[in-house]
Coordinates of C-alpha atoms in Angstrom, one line a residue:
X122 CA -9.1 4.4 3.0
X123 CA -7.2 3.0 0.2
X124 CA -8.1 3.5 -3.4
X125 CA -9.6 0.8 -5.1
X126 CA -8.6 -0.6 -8.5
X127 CA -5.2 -0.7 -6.5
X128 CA -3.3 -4.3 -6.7
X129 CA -3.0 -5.8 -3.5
X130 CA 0.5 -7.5 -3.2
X131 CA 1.6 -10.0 -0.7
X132 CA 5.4 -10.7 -0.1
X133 CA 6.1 -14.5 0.5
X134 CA 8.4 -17.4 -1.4
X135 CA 7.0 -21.2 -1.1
X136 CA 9.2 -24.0 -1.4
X137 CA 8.3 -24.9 -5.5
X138 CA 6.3 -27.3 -6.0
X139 CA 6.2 -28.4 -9.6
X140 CA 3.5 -30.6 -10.7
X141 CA 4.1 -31.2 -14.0
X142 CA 5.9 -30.6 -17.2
X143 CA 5.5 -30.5 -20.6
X144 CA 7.3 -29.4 -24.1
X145 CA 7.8 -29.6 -28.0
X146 CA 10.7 -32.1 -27.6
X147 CA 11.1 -32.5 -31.4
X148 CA 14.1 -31.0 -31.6
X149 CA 15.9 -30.8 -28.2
X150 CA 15.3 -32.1 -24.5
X151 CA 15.0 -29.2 -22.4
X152 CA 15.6 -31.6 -19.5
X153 CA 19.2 -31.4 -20.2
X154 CA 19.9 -27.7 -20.2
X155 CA 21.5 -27.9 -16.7
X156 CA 20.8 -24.4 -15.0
X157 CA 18.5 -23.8 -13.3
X158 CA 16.0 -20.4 -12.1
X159 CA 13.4 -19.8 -9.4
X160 CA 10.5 -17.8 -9.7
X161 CA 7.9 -17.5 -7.0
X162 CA 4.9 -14.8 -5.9
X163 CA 2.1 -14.6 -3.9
X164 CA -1.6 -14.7 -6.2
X165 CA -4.7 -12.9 -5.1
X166 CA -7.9 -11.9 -6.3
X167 CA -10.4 -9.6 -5.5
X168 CA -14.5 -10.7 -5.1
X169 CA -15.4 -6.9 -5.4
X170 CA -15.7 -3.8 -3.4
X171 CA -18.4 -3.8 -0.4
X172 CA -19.6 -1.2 2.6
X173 CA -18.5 -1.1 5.9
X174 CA -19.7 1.5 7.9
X175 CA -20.4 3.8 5.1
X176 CA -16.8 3.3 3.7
X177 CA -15.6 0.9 0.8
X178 CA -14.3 -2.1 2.1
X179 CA -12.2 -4.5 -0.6
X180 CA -12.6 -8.2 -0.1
X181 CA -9.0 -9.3 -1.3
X182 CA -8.6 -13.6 -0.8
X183 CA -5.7 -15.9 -1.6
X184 CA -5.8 -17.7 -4.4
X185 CA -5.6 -21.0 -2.9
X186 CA -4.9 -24.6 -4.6
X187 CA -5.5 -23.5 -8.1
X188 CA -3.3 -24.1 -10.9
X189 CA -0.7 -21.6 -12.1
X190 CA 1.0 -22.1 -15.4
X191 CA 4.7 -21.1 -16.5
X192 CA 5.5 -20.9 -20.5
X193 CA 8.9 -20.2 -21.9
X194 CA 8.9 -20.5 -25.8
X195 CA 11.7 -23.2 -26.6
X196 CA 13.4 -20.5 -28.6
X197 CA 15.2 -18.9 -25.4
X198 CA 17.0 -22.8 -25.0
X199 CA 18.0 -22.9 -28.2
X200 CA 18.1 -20.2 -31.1
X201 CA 15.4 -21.2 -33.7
X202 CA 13.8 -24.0 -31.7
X203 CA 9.5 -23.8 -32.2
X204 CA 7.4 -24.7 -29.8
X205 CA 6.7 -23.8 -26.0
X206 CA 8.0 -25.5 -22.9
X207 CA 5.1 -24.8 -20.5
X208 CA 4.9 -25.9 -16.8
X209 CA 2.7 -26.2 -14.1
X210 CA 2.0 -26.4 -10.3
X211 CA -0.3 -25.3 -7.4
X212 CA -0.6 -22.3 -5.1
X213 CA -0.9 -23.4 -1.4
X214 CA -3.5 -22.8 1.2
X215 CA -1.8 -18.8 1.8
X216 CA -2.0 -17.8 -2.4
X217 CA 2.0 -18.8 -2.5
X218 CA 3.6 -20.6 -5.8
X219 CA 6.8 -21.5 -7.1
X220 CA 8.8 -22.8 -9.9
X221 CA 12.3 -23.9 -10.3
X222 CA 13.0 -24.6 -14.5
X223 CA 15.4 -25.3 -16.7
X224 CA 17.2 -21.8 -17.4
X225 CA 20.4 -20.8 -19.5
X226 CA 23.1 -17.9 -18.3
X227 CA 21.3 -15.5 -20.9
X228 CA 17.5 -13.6 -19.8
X229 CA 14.9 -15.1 -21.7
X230 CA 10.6 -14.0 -21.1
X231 CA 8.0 -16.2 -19.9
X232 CA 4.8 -15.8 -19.1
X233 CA 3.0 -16.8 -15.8
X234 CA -0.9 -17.7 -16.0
X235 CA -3.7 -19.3 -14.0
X236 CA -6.6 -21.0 -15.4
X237 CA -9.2 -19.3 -15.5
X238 CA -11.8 -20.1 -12.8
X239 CA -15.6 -18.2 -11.7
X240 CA -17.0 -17.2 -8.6
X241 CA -18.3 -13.8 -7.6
X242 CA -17.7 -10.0 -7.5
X243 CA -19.5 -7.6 -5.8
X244 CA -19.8 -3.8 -7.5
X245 CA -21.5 -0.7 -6.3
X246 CA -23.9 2.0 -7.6
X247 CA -25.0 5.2 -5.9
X248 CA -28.9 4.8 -5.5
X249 CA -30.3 8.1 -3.8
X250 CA -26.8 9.7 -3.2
X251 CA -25.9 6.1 -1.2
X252 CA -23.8 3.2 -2.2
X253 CA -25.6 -0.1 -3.3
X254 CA -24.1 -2.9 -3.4
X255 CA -24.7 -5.9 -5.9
X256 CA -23.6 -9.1 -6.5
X257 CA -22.6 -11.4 -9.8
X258 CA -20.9 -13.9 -11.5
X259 CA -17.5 -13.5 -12.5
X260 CA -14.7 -14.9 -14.4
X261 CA -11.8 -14.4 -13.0
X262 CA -7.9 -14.7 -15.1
X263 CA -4.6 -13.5 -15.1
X264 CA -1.1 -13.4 -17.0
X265 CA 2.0 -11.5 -16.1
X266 CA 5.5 -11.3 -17.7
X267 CA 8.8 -13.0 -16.0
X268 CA 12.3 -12.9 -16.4
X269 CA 14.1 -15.8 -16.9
X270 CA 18.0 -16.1 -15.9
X271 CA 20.0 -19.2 -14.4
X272 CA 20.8 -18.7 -10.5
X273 CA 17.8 -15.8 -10.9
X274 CA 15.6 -15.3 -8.7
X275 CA 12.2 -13.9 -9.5
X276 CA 9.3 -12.8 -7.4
X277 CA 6.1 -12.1 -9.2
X278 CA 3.5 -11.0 -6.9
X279 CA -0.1 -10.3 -9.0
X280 CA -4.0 -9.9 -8.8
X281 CA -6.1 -11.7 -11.0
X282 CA -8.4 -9.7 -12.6
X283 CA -12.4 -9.9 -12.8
X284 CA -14.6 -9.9 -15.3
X285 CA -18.3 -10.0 -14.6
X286 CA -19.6 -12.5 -17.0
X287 CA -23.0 -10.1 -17.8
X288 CA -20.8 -6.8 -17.6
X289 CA -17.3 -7.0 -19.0
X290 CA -16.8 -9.2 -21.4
X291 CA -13.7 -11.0 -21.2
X292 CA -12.3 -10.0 -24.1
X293 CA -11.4 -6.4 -22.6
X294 CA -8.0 -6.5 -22.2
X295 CA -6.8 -3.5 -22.7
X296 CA -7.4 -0.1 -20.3
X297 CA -7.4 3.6 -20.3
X298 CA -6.9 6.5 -17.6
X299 CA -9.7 8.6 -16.2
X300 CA -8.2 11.2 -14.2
X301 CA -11.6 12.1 -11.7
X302 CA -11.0 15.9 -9.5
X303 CA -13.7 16.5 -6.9
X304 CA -14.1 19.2 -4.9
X305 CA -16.1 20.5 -1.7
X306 CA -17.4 23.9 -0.7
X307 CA -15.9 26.1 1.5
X308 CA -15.9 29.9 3.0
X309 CA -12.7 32.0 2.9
X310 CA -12.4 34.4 4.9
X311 CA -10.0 37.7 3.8
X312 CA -9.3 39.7 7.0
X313 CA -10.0 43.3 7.8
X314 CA -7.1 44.8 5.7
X315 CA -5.9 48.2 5.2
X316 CA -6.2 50.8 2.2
X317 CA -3.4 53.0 1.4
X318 CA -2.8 56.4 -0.3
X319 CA -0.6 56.6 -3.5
X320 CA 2.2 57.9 -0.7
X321 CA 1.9 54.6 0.7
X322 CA 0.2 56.0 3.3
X323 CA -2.9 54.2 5.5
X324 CA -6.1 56.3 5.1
X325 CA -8.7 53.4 5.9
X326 CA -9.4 49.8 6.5
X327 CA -11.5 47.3 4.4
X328 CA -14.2 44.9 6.4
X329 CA -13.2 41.4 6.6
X330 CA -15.1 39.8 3.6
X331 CA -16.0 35.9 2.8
X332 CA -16.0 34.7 -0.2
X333 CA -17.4 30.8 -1.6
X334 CA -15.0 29.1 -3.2
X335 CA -14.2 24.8 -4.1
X336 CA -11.3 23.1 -2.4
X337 CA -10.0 19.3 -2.8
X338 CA -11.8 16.8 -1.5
X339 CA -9.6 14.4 0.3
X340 CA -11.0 10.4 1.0
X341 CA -13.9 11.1 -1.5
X342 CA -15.3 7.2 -2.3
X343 CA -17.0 7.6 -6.0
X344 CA -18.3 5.4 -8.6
X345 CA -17.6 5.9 -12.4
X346 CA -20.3 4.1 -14.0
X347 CA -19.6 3.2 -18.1
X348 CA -21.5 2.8 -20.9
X349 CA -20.5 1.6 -24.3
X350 CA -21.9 -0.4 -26.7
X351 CA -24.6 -1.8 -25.0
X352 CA -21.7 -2.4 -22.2
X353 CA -22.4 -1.1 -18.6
X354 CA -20.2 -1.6 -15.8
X355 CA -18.9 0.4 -13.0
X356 CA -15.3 0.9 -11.7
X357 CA -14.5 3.0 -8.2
X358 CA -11.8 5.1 -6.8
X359 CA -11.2 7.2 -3.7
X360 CA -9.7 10.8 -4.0
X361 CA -5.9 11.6 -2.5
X362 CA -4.6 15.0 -0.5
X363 CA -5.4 16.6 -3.6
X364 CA -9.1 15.5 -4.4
X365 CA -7.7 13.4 -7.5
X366 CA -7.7 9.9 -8.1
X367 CA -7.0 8.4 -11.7
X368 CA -8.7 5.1 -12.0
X369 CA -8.5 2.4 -15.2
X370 CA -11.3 2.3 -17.4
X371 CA -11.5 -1.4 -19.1
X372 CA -11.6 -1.1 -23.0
X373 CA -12.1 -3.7 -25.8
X374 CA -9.6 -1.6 -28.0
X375 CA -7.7 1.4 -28.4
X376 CA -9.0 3.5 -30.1
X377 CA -12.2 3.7 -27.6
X378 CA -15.1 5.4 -26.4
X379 CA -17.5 5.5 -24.0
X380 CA -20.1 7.9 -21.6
X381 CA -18.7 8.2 -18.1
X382 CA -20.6 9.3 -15.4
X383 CA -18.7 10.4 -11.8
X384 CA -21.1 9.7 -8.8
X385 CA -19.3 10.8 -5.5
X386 CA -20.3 9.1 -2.3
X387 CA -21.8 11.1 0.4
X388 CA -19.6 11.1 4.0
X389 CA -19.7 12.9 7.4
X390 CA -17.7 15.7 7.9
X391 CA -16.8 19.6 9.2
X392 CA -17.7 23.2 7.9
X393 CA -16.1 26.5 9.0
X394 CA -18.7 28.7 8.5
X395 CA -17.9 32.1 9.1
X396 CA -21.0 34.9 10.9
X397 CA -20.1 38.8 10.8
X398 CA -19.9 40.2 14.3
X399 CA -22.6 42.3 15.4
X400 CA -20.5 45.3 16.1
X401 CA -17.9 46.6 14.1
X402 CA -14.1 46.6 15.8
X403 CA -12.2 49.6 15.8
X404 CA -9.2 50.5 13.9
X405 CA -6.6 53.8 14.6
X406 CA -5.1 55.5 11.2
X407 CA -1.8 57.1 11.5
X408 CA -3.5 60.4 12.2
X409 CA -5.4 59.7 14.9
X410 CA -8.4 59.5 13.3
X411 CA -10.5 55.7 14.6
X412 CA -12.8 54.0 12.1
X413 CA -14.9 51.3 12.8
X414 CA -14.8 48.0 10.8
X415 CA -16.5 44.5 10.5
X416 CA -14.8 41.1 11.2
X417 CA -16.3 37.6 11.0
X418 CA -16.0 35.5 13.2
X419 CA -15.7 31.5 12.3
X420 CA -17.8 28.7 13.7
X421 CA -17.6 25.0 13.2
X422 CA -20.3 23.2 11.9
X423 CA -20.9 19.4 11.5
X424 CA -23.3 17.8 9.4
X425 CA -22.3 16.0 5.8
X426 CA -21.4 16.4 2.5
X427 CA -23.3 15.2 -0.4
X428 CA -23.0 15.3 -4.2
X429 CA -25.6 17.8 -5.8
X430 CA -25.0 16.2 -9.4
X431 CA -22.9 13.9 -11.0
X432 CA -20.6 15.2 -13.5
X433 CA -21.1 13.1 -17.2
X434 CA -19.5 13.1 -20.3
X435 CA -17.8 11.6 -23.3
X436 CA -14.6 10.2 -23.1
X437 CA -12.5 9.4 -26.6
X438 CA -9.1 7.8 -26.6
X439 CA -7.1 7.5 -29.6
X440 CA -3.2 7.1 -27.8
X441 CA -3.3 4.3 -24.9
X442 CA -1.3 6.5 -22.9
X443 CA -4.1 9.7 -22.6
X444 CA -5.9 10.6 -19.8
X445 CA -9.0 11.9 -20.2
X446 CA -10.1 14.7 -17.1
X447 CA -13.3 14.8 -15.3
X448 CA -13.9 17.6 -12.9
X449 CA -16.5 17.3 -10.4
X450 CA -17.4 20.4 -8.1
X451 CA -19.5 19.2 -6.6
X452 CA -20.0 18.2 -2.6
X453 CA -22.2 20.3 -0.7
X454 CA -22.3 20.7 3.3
X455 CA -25.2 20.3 5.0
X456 CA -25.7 20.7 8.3
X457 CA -27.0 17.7 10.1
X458 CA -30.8 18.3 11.2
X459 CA -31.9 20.1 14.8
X460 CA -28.7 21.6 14.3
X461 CA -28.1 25.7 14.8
X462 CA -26.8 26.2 10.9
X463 CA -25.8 29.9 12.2
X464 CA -26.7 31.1 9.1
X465 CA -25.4 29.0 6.6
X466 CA -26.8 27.5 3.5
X467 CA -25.7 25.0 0.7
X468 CA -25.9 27.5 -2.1
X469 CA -24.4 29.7 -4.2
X470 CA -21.8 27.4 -4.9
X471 CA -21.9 26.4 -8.9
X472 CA -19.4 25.0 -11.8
X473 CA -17.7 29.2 -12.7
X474 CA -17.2 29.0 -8.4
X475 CA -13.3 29.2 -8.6
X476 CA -11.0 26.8 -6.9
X477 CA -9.4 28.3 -3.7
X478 CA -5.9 27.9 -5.4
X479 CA -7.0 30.2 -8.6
X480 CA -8.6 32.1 -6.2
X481 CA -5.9 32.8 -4.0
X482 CA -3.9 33.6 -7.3
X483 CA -6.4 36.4 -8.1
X484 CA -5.8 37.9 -5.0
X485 CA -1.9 38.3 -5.4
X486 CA -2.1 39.8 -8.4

């Protein structure tokens, strides 16, 4: 799976095709500077997230034969100048642009935009522990920074972003981080283990015991659905190695904030489940004496894991560059039905259950 939110980026230069030109000519011809640069990119954008087979799916297209707009205030041609030189051409049937302007030996910023344009975008909610899916209209936009140098070259590669015209309005801009940690239950099984005298000495041996703790929950798919003033929209993420995933909430303005809530999406998977043998093994101490002990023995279960709560909260940001935490325990195993469940149960696990990692850090001490 990937994550979503991700930019999707598409290697590939176009032979430039430049459609027209324009610029504030009141003081200077721009035509005349004689150097030359090249900028060129691939352009995407992205008509939502759907479900394939239980799994988020991201419907990434080309943006093809739209209009894509280069600016470069007349200032970096000539100190003082006013005005903007702005250009313009076409992407091609693959996504693929390219410019070649007017450019001095010193770097000078542009900015590369498309016109805005609407079509659709699909987003998903979890109804009844499943994703739905739901479609709307969009506007869609996008700007990006360039470099311009003579004899540069400059590849810009970039998503344009959507805006659901009933969701997001388009004047959110600006985005925050919301660092989501979900975990699933598991059993962990300490092995029979001996006890020894202050001489260092074994005198016994400890049954094997099992205790419940959380680990991360790798490939997790899980909706953040938002609400702030009067604004509800929802943005989605899928968790790495370590059952994390940070995901960018849109915001109007910094300082912000808004109620989260974290919805992970329910997914087939495994459970080591672990039944105490019916007779106890024996163990020999140093002085001959045998006592008997318990083990457990571990059986695989399959079945699936699904969320027993959301996690919800307030998030405030008054820095742009905070992240604000929300930690979801929260992915039960249950075992698939007509299935043996060898004993096993989806409880006892709660919120004070301790990760296996702070767990296994108890123990060492």
């Amino acid at each position: 799976m990937k994550h979503l939110m991700k930019m999707f980026f598409a290697a590939g230069i176009a032979a430039f095709a430049l459609s027209s030109c324009s610029e504030d000519q009141t003081e200077f011809n721009v035509s005349n500077v004689p150097g030359r640069a090249k900028i060129s990119g691939t352009i995407v954008y992205n008509q939502g997230t759907t479900v394939e087979n239980g799994r988020f799916a991201y419907n990434y297209k080309p943006l093809a034969s739209h209009e894509v707009i280069l600016e470069i205030p007349n200032s970096y041609y000539r100190s003082g100048a006013e005005g903007t030189a702005v250009y313009t051409t076409s992407t091609d049937a693959n996504g693929k642009y390219s410019f070649e302007v007017p450019a001095t030996n010193s770097t000078g910023n542009g900015t590369i935009s498309i016109r805005p344009f609407e079509s659709t975008t699909t987003s998903i909610k979890v109804v009844d522990q499943k994703p739905k899916a739901e479609t709307k209209q969009a506007i869609f936009r996008a700007d990006v920074d360039v470099q311009i140098k003579a004899r540069g070259l400059e590849i810009e590669n970039f998503e344009c972003v959507a805006y659901p015209v009933d969701v997001i309005p388009e004047s959110f801009t600006k985005s925050v981080a919301l660092k989501t940690v979900i975990g699933q239950n598991m059993e962990y099984k300490t092995p029979i283990a001996p006890r020894y005298s202050n001489a260092n000495v074994i005198i016994g041996y400890s049954d094997a015991r099992v205790d419940k703790v959380w680990q991360p929950a790798s490939g997790v798919d899980f909706v953040v659905e938002v609400r702030a003033d009067k604004v509800e929209f929802s943005v989605y993420g899928t968790t790495d190695s370590k059952g994390e995933c940070t995901i960018q909430i849109p915001v109007e303005e910094i300082p912000a904030s808004f109620i989260y809530s974290v919805n992970p999406v329910s997914y087939l998977g495994k459970f080591t489940h672990y039944v105490r043998g019916e007779k106890p093994v024996e163990r020999k101490l140093p002085s001959g004496a045998v006592v008997s002990v318990y083990d457990y023995e571990a059986v695989t279960l399959d079945g699936y894991y699904k969320s027993s709560g959301n996690v919800s909260g307030t998030a405030s940001y008054e820095f742009a560059n905070f992240v604000q935490k929300a930690e979801c325990k929260s992915m039960l195993f249950y075992v698939l039905p007509g299935t043996d469940n060898e004993g096993y149960t989806a409880g006892g696990w709660s919120f004070t259950t301790p990760w296996l990692a702070d767990f296994l850090e108890d123990q060492s001490k």
